[in-house]
Coordinates of N, CA and C in Angstrom, one line a residue:
Chain A
M14 N 0.9 -1.2 0.0 CA 0.1 0.0 0.0 C 0.9 1.2 0.1
A15 N 1.9 1.4 0.6 CA 2.8 2.0 0.8 C 3.7 2.8 -0.5
D16 N 3.4 1.9 -1.7 CA 4.0 2.4 -2.4 C 3.2 3.0 -3.4
A17 N 2.0 3.1 -3.3 CA 0.7 3.8 -4.1 C 1.3 5.4 -3.8
K18 N 1.1 5.9 -5.1 CA 1.4 7.2 -5.3 C 0.5 8.0 -5.3
P19 N 0.4 8.8 -4.1 CA -0.9 9.9 -3.8 C -1.0 10.8 -4.8
R20 N -2.3 11.2 -4.8 CA -2.2 12.0 -6.0 C -3.1 13.3 -5.6
I21 N -2.2 14.4 -5.8 CA -2.4 15.8 -5.5 C -2.7 16.8 -6.3
R22 N -3.7 17.4 -6.2 CA -3.8 18.7 -7.4 C -4.4 20.0 -6.7
L23 N -3.4 20.9 -7.2 CA -3.7 22.2 -6.7 C -4.1 23.1 -7.9
D24 N -5.1 24.0 -7.4 CA -5.6 24.8 -8.3 C -5.0 26.0 -9.0
N25 N -4.2 26.2 -8.2 CA -3.0 27.1 -8.9 C -1.8 27.3 -8.1
K26 N -1.0 26.8 -8.8 CA 0.6 26.7 -8.2 C 1.4 28.0 -8.2
E27 N 0.8 29.1 -8.7 CA 1.3 30.4 -8.7 C 0.3 31.6 -8.3
V28 N 0.4 32.1 -7.0 CA -0.5 32.9 -6.5 C 0.2 34.1 -5.9
R29 N -0.8 35.2 -6.2 CA -0.4 36.5 -5.3 C -0.6 36.2 -3.8
K30 N 0.3 37.0 -3.1 CA 0.0 37.1 -1.8 C -1.4 37.2 -1.3
G31 N -2.0 36.3 -0.4 CA -3.5 36.8 -0.2 C -4.5 35.8 -0.7
E32 N -3.8 35.4 -1.7 CA -5.1 34.6 -2.7 C -4.9 32.9 -2.2
T33 N -6.0 32.4 -2.5 CA -6.2 30.9 -2.0 C -5.9 30.0 -3.0
V34 N -5.3 29.0 -2.4 CA -5.0 27.8 -3.2 C -6.0 26.6 -2.5
E35 N -6.6 25.8 -3.6 CA -7.1 24.7 -3.0 C -6.5 23.5 -3.6
V36 N -6.5 22.5 -2.5 CA -5.4 21.4 -2.7 C -6.5 20.3 -2.7
K37 N -6.4 19.3 -3.6 CA -7.1 17.9 -3.3 C -6.0 17.0 -3.3
T38 N -6.3 15.9 -2.3 CA -5.3 14.9 -2.3 C -6.1 13.6 -2.1
L39 N -5.6 12.7 -2.8 CA -6.2 11.2 -2.8 C -4.9 10.1 -2.5
V40 N -5.4 9.2 -1.5 CA -4.3 8.2 -1.6 C -5.0 6.7 -1.1
S41 N -4.2 6.0 -2.1 CA -4.8 4.5 -1.8 C -4.8 3.8 -0.7
H42 N -5.4 3.6 0.1 CA -5.3 2.6 1.3 C -6.7 1.9 1.5
I43 N -6.4 0.9 2.2 CA -7.7 0.1 2.4 C -8.7 0.5 3.3
M44 N -8.1 1.1 4.4 CA -8.9 1.6 5.7 C -9.5 0.7 6.1
E45 N -9.0 -0.5 6.7 CA -9.8 -1.5 7.2 C -10.4 -1.2 8.6
T46 N -11.6 -1.3 8.8 CA -12.5 -0.4 9.8 C -11.8 -1.6 11.4
G47 N -11.5 -2.7 11.2 CA -11.3 -3.6 12.4 C -12.7 -4.3 12.8
L48 N -13.7 -3.9 11.9 CA -15.2 -4.5 12.5 C -15.5 -5.4 11.5
R49 N -15.1 -5.8 10.6 CA -15.2 -6.6 9.6 C -14.9 -8.0 10.0
H50 N -15.6 -9.2 9.5 CA -14.9 -10.5 9.7 C -14.5 -11.2 8.3
D51 N -13.5 -12.0 8.5 CA -13.4 -12.9 7.0 C -14.3 -13.8 6.9
P52 N -14.4 -14.6 5.9 CA -15.3 -15.6 5.8 C -15.3 -17.0 6.9
S53 N -14.1 -17.0 7.6 CA -14.1 -17.9 8.6 C -14.5 -17.2 9.8
G54 N -14.9 -16.3 10.0 CA -15.3 -15.5 11.1 C -14.5 -14.6 12.1
K55 N -13.3 -15.0 11.5 CA -12.1 -14.0 12.3 C -12.2 -12.5 12.0
L56 N -12.0 -11.6 13.2 CA -11.9 -10.4 12.8 C -10.8 -9.9 12.0
I57 N -10.8 -8.9 10.9 CA -9.9 -8.2 10.4 C -9.2 -7.3 11.3
P58 N -8.2 -7.2 11.3 CA -7.8 -6.5 12.2 C -7.5 -5.0 11.8
R59 N -7.8 -3.9 12.5 CA -8.0 -2.2 12.0 C -6.6 -2.0 11.4
M60 N -6.7 -1.3 10.1 CA -5.6 -0.9 9.5 C -5.9 0.6 8.8
I61 N -5.9 1.7 9.4 CA -6.3 2.9 8.5 C -4.9 3.7 8.7
I62 N -5.1 4.7 7.7 CA -4.1 6.0 7.8 C -5.1 6.9 9.0
N63 N -4.3 7.4 10.0 CA -4.8 7.9 11.2 C -4.4 9.2 11.4
T64 N -3.2 9.8 10.3 CA -3.1 11.2 10.6 C -2.6 11.5 9.1
F65 N -3.0 12.7 8.6 CA -2.7 13.4 7.4 C -2.2 14.9 7.5
T66 N -1.2 15.2 7.2 CA -0.5 16.6 7.7 C 0.0 17.4 6.2
C67 N -0.5 18.7 6.2 CA 0.2 19.4 4.9 C 0.9 20.5 5.5
E68 N 2.2 20.8 5.3 CA 3.2 21.8 5.8 C 3.9 22.3 4.6
L69 N 4.0 23.8 4.8 CA 4.5 24.5 3.7 C 5.5 25.2 4.5
N70 N 6.9 24.7 3.7 CA 8.4 25.2 4.5 C 8.4 24.7 6.0
G71 N 7.9 23.4 6.1 CA 8.0 22.7 7.6 C 6.9 23.4 8.6
K72 N 6.1 24.6 7.9 CA 5.1 25.1 8.9 C 3.6 24.7 8.7
F73 N 3.1 24.2 9.8 CA 1.7 23.5 9.6 C 0.6 24.2 9.1
V74 N -0.1 23.4 7.9 CA -0.9 24.3 7.1 C -2.4 23.6 7.3
F75 N -2.5 22.5 7.3 CA -3.6 21.8 7.6 C -3.3 20.4 7.6
G76 N -4.4 19.6 8.8 CA -4.0 18.3 8.8 C -5.5 17.8 9.4
C77 N -5.1 16.5 9.3 CA -6.7 15.7 10.1 C -6.2 14.3 10.8
D78 N -7.2 14.3 11.7 CA -6.9 12.8 12.4 C -8.1 11.8 11.7
L79 N -7.9 11.0 11.3 CA -8.8 10.0 10.6 C -9.2 8.9 11.6
E80 N -10.6 8.6 11.8 CA -11.0 7.5 12.2 C -11.3 6.5 11.3
R81 N -11.9 5.5 11.8 CA -12.3 4.2 10.7 C -13.2 4.6 10.0
A82 N -14.2 6.0 10.3 CA -15.3 6.0 9.4 C -14.8 7.0 8.0
V83 N -13.6 7.1 7.8 CA -13.3 7.8 6.8 C -13.1 6.6 5.7
A84 N -13.5 6.8 4.6 CA -13.9 6.1 3.4 C -12.5 5.7 3.0
A85 N -12.2 4.4 2.4 CA -11.2 4.0 2.0 C -10.8 4.9 0.8
N86 N -9.4 4.7 0.6 CA -8.7 6.0 -0.4 C -8.8 7.1 -0.2
P87 N -8.4 7.6 1.2 CA -9.0 9.0 1.5 C -8.7 10.1 0.9
Y88 N -9.9 11.1 0.5 CA -9.9 12.0 -0.1 C -9.8 13.1 0.8
F89 N -9.1 14.3 0.5 CA -9.4 15.5 1.3 C -9.1 16.5 0.3
Q90 N -10.0 17.7 0.6 CA -9.9 18.8 0.0 C -9.8 20.2 1.0
F91 N -8.8 20.9 0.8 CA -9.2 22.2 1.9 C -8.2 23.3 0.9
R92 N -8.6 24.5 1.6 CA -7.9 25.8 1.0 C -7.0 26.3 1.8
F93 N -6.2 26.9 1.4 CA -5.3 28.0 2.3 C -4.8 29.3 1.5
K94 N -4.2 29.9 2.2 CA -3.5 31.4 1.7 C -2.4 31.2 2.2
P95 N -1.2 30.7 1.1 CA -0.1 30.4 1.3 C 0.8 31.9 1.8
E96 N 1.6 32.0 2.4 CA 2.3 33.2 3.0 C 3.5 33.4 2.3
E97 N 4.1 32.3 2.0 CA 5.7 32.2 1.2 C 5.8 31.5 0.0
S98 N 6.6 31.5 -0.7 CA 6.8 30.4 -1.9 C 7.6 29.3 -1.3
G99 N 7.4 28.2 -1.6 CA 8.1 27.0 -0.9 C 7.7 25.8 -1.3
T100 N 8.1 24.7 -0.6 CA 7.5 23.4 -0.6 C 6.7 22.9 0.1
L101 N 5.5 22.3 -0.6 CA 4.4 21.7 0.2 C 4.3 20.2 0.5
K102 N 4.7 20.0 1.8 CA 4.7 18.4 2.1 C 3.7 17.9 2.8
F103 N 3.1 17.0 1.9 CA 2.1 15.9 2.5 C 2.2 14.7 3.2
T104 N 1.9 14.3 4.1 CA 2.3 13.0 4.9 C 1.0 12.4 5.5
W105 N 1.2 11.2 5.1 CA -0.1 10.5 5.4 C 0.8 9.2 6.3
I106 N 0.0 8.8 7.4 CA 0.6 7.9 8.6 C -0.3 7.1 8.9
D107 N 0.2 5.6 8.7 CA -1.5 4.4 9.1 C -0.7 4.0 10.4
D108 N -1.6 2.8 10.5 CA -1.8 2.3 12.2 C -0.4 1.5 12.1
E109 N 0.4 1.1 11.2 CA 1.6 0.4 11.3 C 2.9 1.5 11.3
G110 N 2.6 2.6 11.1 CA 3.7 3.6 11.2 C 4.2 4.1 9.7
V111 N 3.6 2.9 8.9 CA 4.0 3.9 7.5 C 3.8 4.8 7.0
R112 N 4.8 5.6 6.4 CA 4.5 6.7 6.1 C 4.6 7.0 4.6
I113 N 3.2 7.7 4.0 CA 3.4 8.0 2.5 C 3.6 9.5 2.4
E114 N 4.5 10.1 1.3 CA 4.8 11.4 1.6 C 4.9 11.8 0.1
A115 N 4.6 13.1 -0.2 CA 4.6 13.9 -1.4 C 5.0 15.0 -1.0
T116 N 5.5 15.7 -2.4 CA 5.5 17.3 -2.3 C 5.2 17.8 -3.6
E117 N 5.1 19.2 -3.4 CA 4.5 20.1 -4.4 C 5.3 21.3 -4.1
T118 N 5.6 22.1 -5.2 CA 6.0 23.3 -5.0 C 5.0 24.6 -5.4
I119 N 5.2 25.4 -4.5 CA 4.1 26.4 -4.9 C 5.0 27.9 -4.7
K120 N 4.6 28.7 -5.8 CA 5.4 30.5 -5.6 C 4.2 31.3 -5.5
V121 N 4.6 32.1 -4.6 CA 3.7 33.4 -3.9 C 4.5 34.4 -4.4
T122 N 3.9 35.7 -5.2 CA 4.5 36.6 -5.9 C 3.7 37.8 -5.2
Chain B
M24 N -16.9 -22.4 -0.1 CA -17.9 -22.0 0.9 C -19.3 -22.4 0.6
S25 N -20.2 -22.9 1.4 CA -21.3 -23.2 0.9 C -22.5 -21.8 1.2
R26 N -23.4 -22.0 0.6 CA -24.3 -20.6 0.4 C -24.5 -20.1 1.7
R27 N -24.9 -21.4 2.9 CA -25.2 -20.8 4.1 C -24.1 -20.4 4.9
Q28 N -23.0 -20.9 4.7 CA -21.5 -20.2 5.4 C -21.5 -18.7 4.8
A29 N -21.7 -18.6 3.6 CA -21.6 -17.4 2.6 C -22.5 -16.6 3.6
L30 N -23.7 -16.7 3.7 CA -24.7 -15.8 4.2 C -24.5 -15.5 5.8
T31 N -24.1 -16.7 6.5 CA -23.5 -16.2 7.8 C -23.0 -15.3 7.8
A32 N -21.6 -15.5 7.1 CA -20.2 -14.6 7.3 C -20.8 -13.3 6.8
G33 N -21.6 -13.1 5.8 CA -22.2 -11.8 5.4 C -23.0 -11.0 6.6
A34 N -23.8 -12.0 7.1 CA -24.7 -11.1 8.1 C -23.8 -10.9 9.2
G35 N -22.8 -11.7 9.6 CA -21.7 -11.2 10.8 C -20.9 -10.2 10.5
A36 N -20.7 -10.0 9.0 CA -20.0 -8.7 9.2 C -20.7 -7.5 9.1
F37 N -22.1 -7.7 8.4 CA -23.0 -6.7 8.6 C -23.2 -6.1 10.0
A38 N -23.6 -7.3 10.7 CA -24.0 -6.9 12.1 C -22.7 -6.4 13.0
A39 N -21.6 -6.8 12.6 CA -20.5 -5.9 13.3 C -20.2 -4.8 12.6
G40 N -20.4 -4.6 11.5 CA -20.2 -3.2 11.0 C -20.8 -2.1 11.4
L41 N -22.2 -2.6 11.7 CA -23.0 -1.8 12.3 C -23.0 -1.6 13.8
G42 N -22.1 -2.2 14.3 CA -21.9 -2.4 15.7 C -23.1 -2.9 16.6
V43 N -23.7 -3.8 16.2 CA -24.5 -4.8 16.8 C -24.4 -6.2 16.8
A44 N -23.2 -6.3 17.5 CA -22.5 -7.6 17.9 C -23.6 -8.5 18.2
A45 N -23.7 -9.5 18.4 CA -24.9 -10.7 19.1 C -25.3 -9.8 20.2
A46 N -24.5 -9.7 21.0 CA -24.8 -9.4 22.5 C -25.6 -8.1 22.6
G47 N -25.3 -6.9 21.8 CA -25.4 -5.8 22.1 C -26.9 -5.4 21.3
P48 N -27.6 -4.3 22.1 CA -28.8 -3.8 21.4 C -28.8 -3.6 19.9
A49 N -30.0 -3.6 19.2 CA -30.1 -3.3 17.8 C -29.3 -2.0 17.5
R50 N -29.8 -0.8 18.1 CA -29.3 0.1 17.8 C -28.4 1.0 19.1
A51 N -27.4 0.4 19.1 CA -26.4 0.9 19.9 C -26.0 2.1 19.9
A52 N -26.4 3.0 20.8 CA -26.0 4.5 20.5 C -24.5 4.6 20.8
N53 N -23.6 5.2 20.2 CA -22.1 5.4 20.7 C -22.2 6.7 21.7
D54 N -21.0 6.9 21.8 CA -20.6 7.9 23.1 C -20.3 9.4 22.3
Y55 N -21.4 9.6 21.5 CA -20.9 10.8 20.8 C -21.1 12.3 21.3
A56 N -22.1 12.0 22.4 CA -22.5 13.4 23.5 C -21.0 13.5 24.0
E57 N -20.3 12.6 24.7 CA -19.0 12.4 25.8 C -18.3 12.9 24.7
Q58 N -17.9 12.6 23.4 CA -17.1 12.9 22.5 C -17.1 14.7 22.4
I59 N -18.3 15.0 22.2 CA -18.4 16.3 22.2 C -18.0 17.1 23.3
R60 N -18.2 16.6 24.3 CA -18.1 17.0 25.7 C -16.3 17.1 26.0
I61 N -15.8 16.3 25.7 CA -14.3 16.2 25.6 C -13.7 16.9 24.6
F62 N -14.3 17.2 23.5 CA -13.9 18.0 22.6 C -13.8 19.5 23.1
T63 N -15.4 19.9 23.6 CA -15.4 21.3 24.0 C -14.9 21.3 25.4
G64 N -14.7 20.6 26.1 CA -14.1 20.8 27.4 C -15.3 21.1 28.3
G65 N -16.4 20.5 27.8 CA -17.8 20.8 28.8 C -18.6 22.2 28.3
K66 N -18.2 22.8 27.2 CA -18.9 24.0 26.8 C -20.1 23.5 25.9
Q67 N -20.9 24.3 26.0 CA -22.2 24.0 25.3 C -21.7 24.5 23.5
P68 N -21.6 23.8 22.6 CA -21.5 24.5 21.5 C -22.6 25.6 20.9
I69 N -22.6 26.5 20.2 CA -23.9 27.4 19.7 C -24.1 26.9 18.2
E70 N -25.4 26.3 18.3 CA -25.9 26.2 16.8 C -25.9 27.0 15.9
G71 N -25.2 27.0 14.8 CA -25.0 27.8 13.4 C -23.7 28.4 12.9
R72 N -23.5 29.0 11.8 CA -22.5 29.5 11.4 C -21.6 28.3 10.8
V73 N -22.1 27.2 10.9 CA -21.3 26.2 10.6 C -22.0 25.5 9.4
K74 N -21.7 25.4 8.4 CA -22.6 24.8 7.1 C -21.8 23.4 6.9
L75 N -22.4 22.4 7.2 CA -22.2 21.0 7.1 C -22.9 20.3 5.7
E76 N -22.5 19.8 4.8 CA -22.9 19.7 3.6 C -22.8 18.2 3.4
L77 N -23.8 17.4 3.1 CA -23.8 16.0 2.6 C -25.4 15.5 1.9
P78 N -25.1 14.6 1.0 CA -26.2 14.4 0.2 C -27.4 13.9 0.9
E79 N -28.5 14.5 0.7 CA -29.9 13.9 1.3 C -30.0 12.8 1.4
L80 N -29.3 11.6 0.8 CA -29.9 10.3 0.5 C -28.3 9.6 0.0
A81 N -27.9 8.7 0.6 CA -26.5 8.2 0.3 C -27.2 6.7 0.1
E82 N -27.1 6.1 -1.4 CA -27.6 4.9 -1.6 C -26.2 4.1 -0.8
N83 N -25.0 4.5 -0.7 CA -24.0 3.6 -0.5 C -23.4 4.3 0.5
G84 N -23.5 3.5 1.8 CA -22.8 4.5 3.0 C -21.1 4.4 2.9
N85 N -20.8 3.5 2.1 CA -19.2 3.2 2.2 C -18.6 4.5 1.7
T86 N -18.9 5.4 1.0 CA -18.4 6.3 0.8 C -19.4 7.7 0.2
V87 N -19.6 8.6 1.2 CA -20.5 9.6 1.3 C -19.6 10.9 1.2
P88 N -19.6 11.6 -0.1 CA -19.1 13.1 0.1 C -19.4 13.8 1.0
M89 N -18.5 14.5 2.1 CA -19.0 15.7 3.2 C -18.2 16.5 3.2
S90 N -19.0 17.9 3.2 CA -18.0 19.0 3.4 C -18.5 19.9 4.4
V91 N -17.8 20.7 5.0 CA -17.7 21.8 6.1 C -17.4 22.8 6.0
A92 N -17.5 23.8 6.3 CA -17.2 25.3 6.3 C -18.1 25.9 7.5
V93 N -17.1 27.0 8.0 CA -17.6 27.8 8.8 C -17.7 29.3 8.6
D94 N -18.7 29.8 8.6 CA -18.8 31.2 8.1 C -18.1 32.4 9.1
G95 N -17.6 33.4 8.1 CA -17.1 34.5 8.7 C -16.2 34.7 10.0
P96 N -15.2 33.8 10.3 CA -14.5 34.2 11.3 C -13.5 35.5 11.0
T97 N -13.8 36.4 11.8 CA -12.9 37.4 11.3 C -12.0 38.0 12.3
G98 N -10.8 38.8 11.8 CA -10.1 39.5 12.6 C -8.9 38.3 12.8
D99 N -8.6 38.4 14.3 CA -7.7 37.3 14.7 C -8.3 36.2 15.1
V100 N -9.5 35.9 15.1 CA -10.4 34.9 15.4 C -10.1 33.8 14.2
H101 N -9.6 32.6 14.2 CA -10.0 31.7 13.2 C -10.5 30.3 13.9
V102 N -10.8 29.3 12.7 CA -11.3 28.1 13.1 C -9.9 27.3 13.4
Q103 N -10.0 26.6 14.4 CA -8.5 25.7 15.0 C -9.1 24.5 14.4
E104 N -10.2 23.8 14.7 CA -10.7 22.4 14.7 C -11.9 22.1 14.2
I105 N -12.0 21.3 13.5 CA -13.8 20.9 13.5 C -13.6 19.3 13.6
L106 N -14.6 18.9 14.4 CA -14.7 17.5 14.7 C -15.9 17.1 14.1
I107 N -16.0 15.8 13.2 CA -17.1 15.3 12.6 C -17.5 14.2 13.3
L108 N -18.8 14.3 13.8 CA -19.5 12.8 14.7 C -20.7 12.2 13.8
A109 N -20.5 11.0 13.9 CA -21.9 10.0 13.4 C -22.4 9.2 14.7
P110 N -23.4 9.8 15.0 CA -23.9 9.3 16.3 C -24.7 7.8 16.2
A111 N -25.0 7.3 15.1 CA -25.0 5.9 14.7 C -24.0 4.8 14.1
N112 N -22.8 5.4 14.2 CA -21.9 4.5 13.8 C -21.4 3.9 14.9
P113 N -20.7 2.8 14.4 CA -20.2 2.1 15.7 C -19.2 2.8 16.5
N114 N -18.7 3.9 15.8 CA -17.6 4.8 16.5 C -18.2 6.2 16.2
A115 N -18.5 7.1 17.2 CA -18.7 8.4 16.9 C -17.9 9.1 16.2
R116 N -16.9 9.0 16.4 CA -15.5 10.1 15.8 C -15.1 9.7 14.5
V117 N -15.7 10.6 13.3 CA -15.3 10.4 12.3 C -14.0 11.0 11.7
V118 N -13.9 12.2 11.7 CA -12.6 13.0 11.2 C -12.4 14.2 12.2
R119 N -11.3 14.3 12.3 CA -11.0 15.7 13.2 C -10.0 16.5 12.2
F120 N -11.0 17.7 11.4 CA -9.8 18.6 10.6 C -9.0 19.6 11.7
R121 N -7.5 19.7 11.2 CA -6.9 20.9 12.0 C -6.6 22.1 11.1
F122 N -6.7 23.0 11.5 CA -6.5 23.9 10.6 C -5.4 25.4 11.3
S123 N -5.0 26.1 10.4 CA -3.7 27.0 11.1 C -4.4 28.4 10.5
A124 N -3.4 29.3 10.8 CA -3.8 30.6 10.4 C -3.8 31.1 8.9
M125 N -3.1 30.2 8.2 CA -3.3 30.1 6.9 C -4.5 29.5 6.1
S126 N -5.2 28.7 6.9 CA -6.3 28.1 6.4 C -7.5 28.7 6.1
V127 N -8.3 28.4 5.1 CA -9.6 28.8 5.1 C -10.3 27.5 5.5
A128 N -11.2 28.3 6.7 CA -12.2 27.1 7.4 C -12.7 26.6 6.7
A129 N -12.4 25.6 5.9 CA -13.4 24.6 5.3 C -12.6 23.3 4.7
A130 N -13.3 22.3 4.6 CA -12.4 21.1 4.2 C -13.8 20.2 3.8
A131 N -13.4 19.1 3.1 CA -14.4 18.5 2.4 C -13.5 16.6 2.5
T132 N -14.1 15.7 2.5 CA -13.7 14.2 2.5 C -14.9 13.5 2.1
R133 N -14.6 12.1 2.4 CA -15.6 11.2 2.0 C -15.4 10.4 3.4
I134 N -16.8 10.0 3.9 CA -17.0 9.0 4.7 C -17.9 8.0 4.9
R135 N -17.7 7.2 5.7 CA -18.6 5.9 6.0 C -19.8 6.2 6.8
L136 N -21.0 5.9 6.7 CA -22.1 5.9 7.4 C -22.8 4.5 7.6
A137 N -22.9 4.3 8.7 CA -23.5 2.8 8.9 C -25.1 2.9 8.7
E138 N -25.7 3.8 8.8 CA -26.9 3.9 8.7 C -27.9 5.3 9.0
T139 N -28.9 5.7 8.5 CA -29.4 6.7 8.6 C -29.5 7.4 9.7
Q140 N -28.9 8.8 9.8 CA -28.6 9.4 11.2 C -28.4 10.9 10.7
D141 N -28.1 11.5 12.1 CA -27.9 13.0 12.0 C -26.4 13.3 12.6
V142 N -25.6 13.6 11.3 CA -24.2 14.0 11.5 C -23.7 15.2 12.0
I143 N -23.2 15.3 13.0 CA -22.5 16.3 13.8 C -21.1 17.2 13.2
A144 N -21.4 18.2 13.2 CA -20.0 19.1 13.4 C -20.0 20.1 14.2
V145 N -18.6 20.1 15.0 CA -18.4 20.9 15.9 C -17.4 21.7 15.8
A146 N -17.1 22.7 15.4 CA -16.1 23.8 15.5 C -15.6 24.5 16.5
K147 N -14.1 24.5 16.8 CA -13.6 25.3 17.8 C -12.8 26.4 17.2
L148 N -13.1 27.4 17.5 CA -12.4 28.6 17.5 C -11.4 29.2 18.5
S149 N -10.3 30.1 17.9 CA -9.4 30.6 18.7 C -10.0 31.2 19.9
D150 N -10.8 31.7 19.7 CA -11.3 32.6 21.0 C -12.2 31.8 22.0
G151 N -12.2 30.5 21.8 CA -12.4 29.8 22.7 C -14.0 29.4 22.6
T152 N -14.7 29.7 21.6 CA -16.1 29.5 21.4 C -16.1 28.4 20.5
F153 N -17.4 27.6 20.7 CA -17.7 26.2 19.9 C -19.1 26.7 19.2
L154 N -18.9 26.2 17.9 CA -20.1 26.2 17.0 C -20.6 25.0 16.2
S155 N -21.5 24.5 16.1 CA -22.1 23.1 15.7 C -23.1 23.4 14.6
A156 N -23.3 22.2 13.9 CA -24.5 22.1 13.0 C -24.5 20.7 13.0
T157 N -26.1 20.7 12.5 CA -26.5 18.9 12.4 C -27.2 18.7 11.0
R158 N -26.8 17.6 10.5 CA -27.5 17.5 9.2 C -27.7 16.0 9.1
Q159 N -29.1 16.0 8.8 CA -30.0 14.7 8.5 C -29.1 13.8 7.5
I160 N -29.0 12.6 7.3 CA -28.7 11.9 5.8 C -29.5 10.6 6.0
K161 N -30.0 10.3 4.8 CA -30.7 8.9 4.5 C -29.5 7.9 4.2
V162 N -29.4 6.7 4.8 CA -28.6 5.9 4.0 C -29.2 4.5 3.9
T163 N -29.3 4.1 2.6 CA -29.9 2.9 1.9 C -29.2 1.8 2.4
I164 N -27.9 1.6 2.1 CA -26.9 0.4 2.5 C -25.9 1.0 3.2
G165 N -25.6 0.5 4.4 CA -24.9 0.7 5.6 C -23.3 0.5 4.9
G166 N -22.4 1.7 5.5 CA -21.0 1.3 4.8 C -20.1 0.4 5.5
C167 N -20.5 -0.8 6.0 CA -19.9 -1.6 6.5 C -19.9 -2.8 6.2
G168 N -20.1 -3.2 4.9 CA -19.8 -4.5 4.3 C -21.2 -5.1 4.2
G169 N -22.4 -4.2 4.6 CA -23.8 -4.8 4.5 C -24.1 -4.8 3.1

């Protein structure tokens, strides 16, 4: 699962200061709830992404704590007003501590 | 796997998904009220200014589009967090969005809903106030293997 490349879309990678950037992210993950049973009746253990964060040059922008009620292949959409040009870093962490990371570059003029 | 086994397994997964394990009551309410209390520190959230959007009807509870936004926090006041709760899910908490001073107080995702219910959003503002909104959604097929 960790090898799945997350998909990120920014509506604008070059904005003027004060303008808003909309971010859409999608990552492949089963998001197993831990509430389902396999055909033999055994409980399938929980395995979800529990944290997502977005940082700009190391500064926190947006994040969330996911519970099992977030659908498989978590999708997030959010908006922010970047204060400076730089690297947006996206991080997803699952129950086994596996990190999925991606970066994007934005320019603020 | 025989037909009988398949049916039993299916029913079991369904029951477990809805949080109605054999011993439990049919519609075990989860601890959503307690979760709100923990989130607000006992403060009563004010109804309004939070826009929670969900379809009126979800045929498939496995992936329900949801968006939330808070109206007009102005000046130095900004939205710090928004907690989404599903009172009729096996677990009350759905997702907690965390915002920064750079953020626009809005976010969207896709969630799982076990059955028809009133989804709740509670927003925490930087001035210590809490706002909330409730939205009913009808779910045809629960999002837990049913």
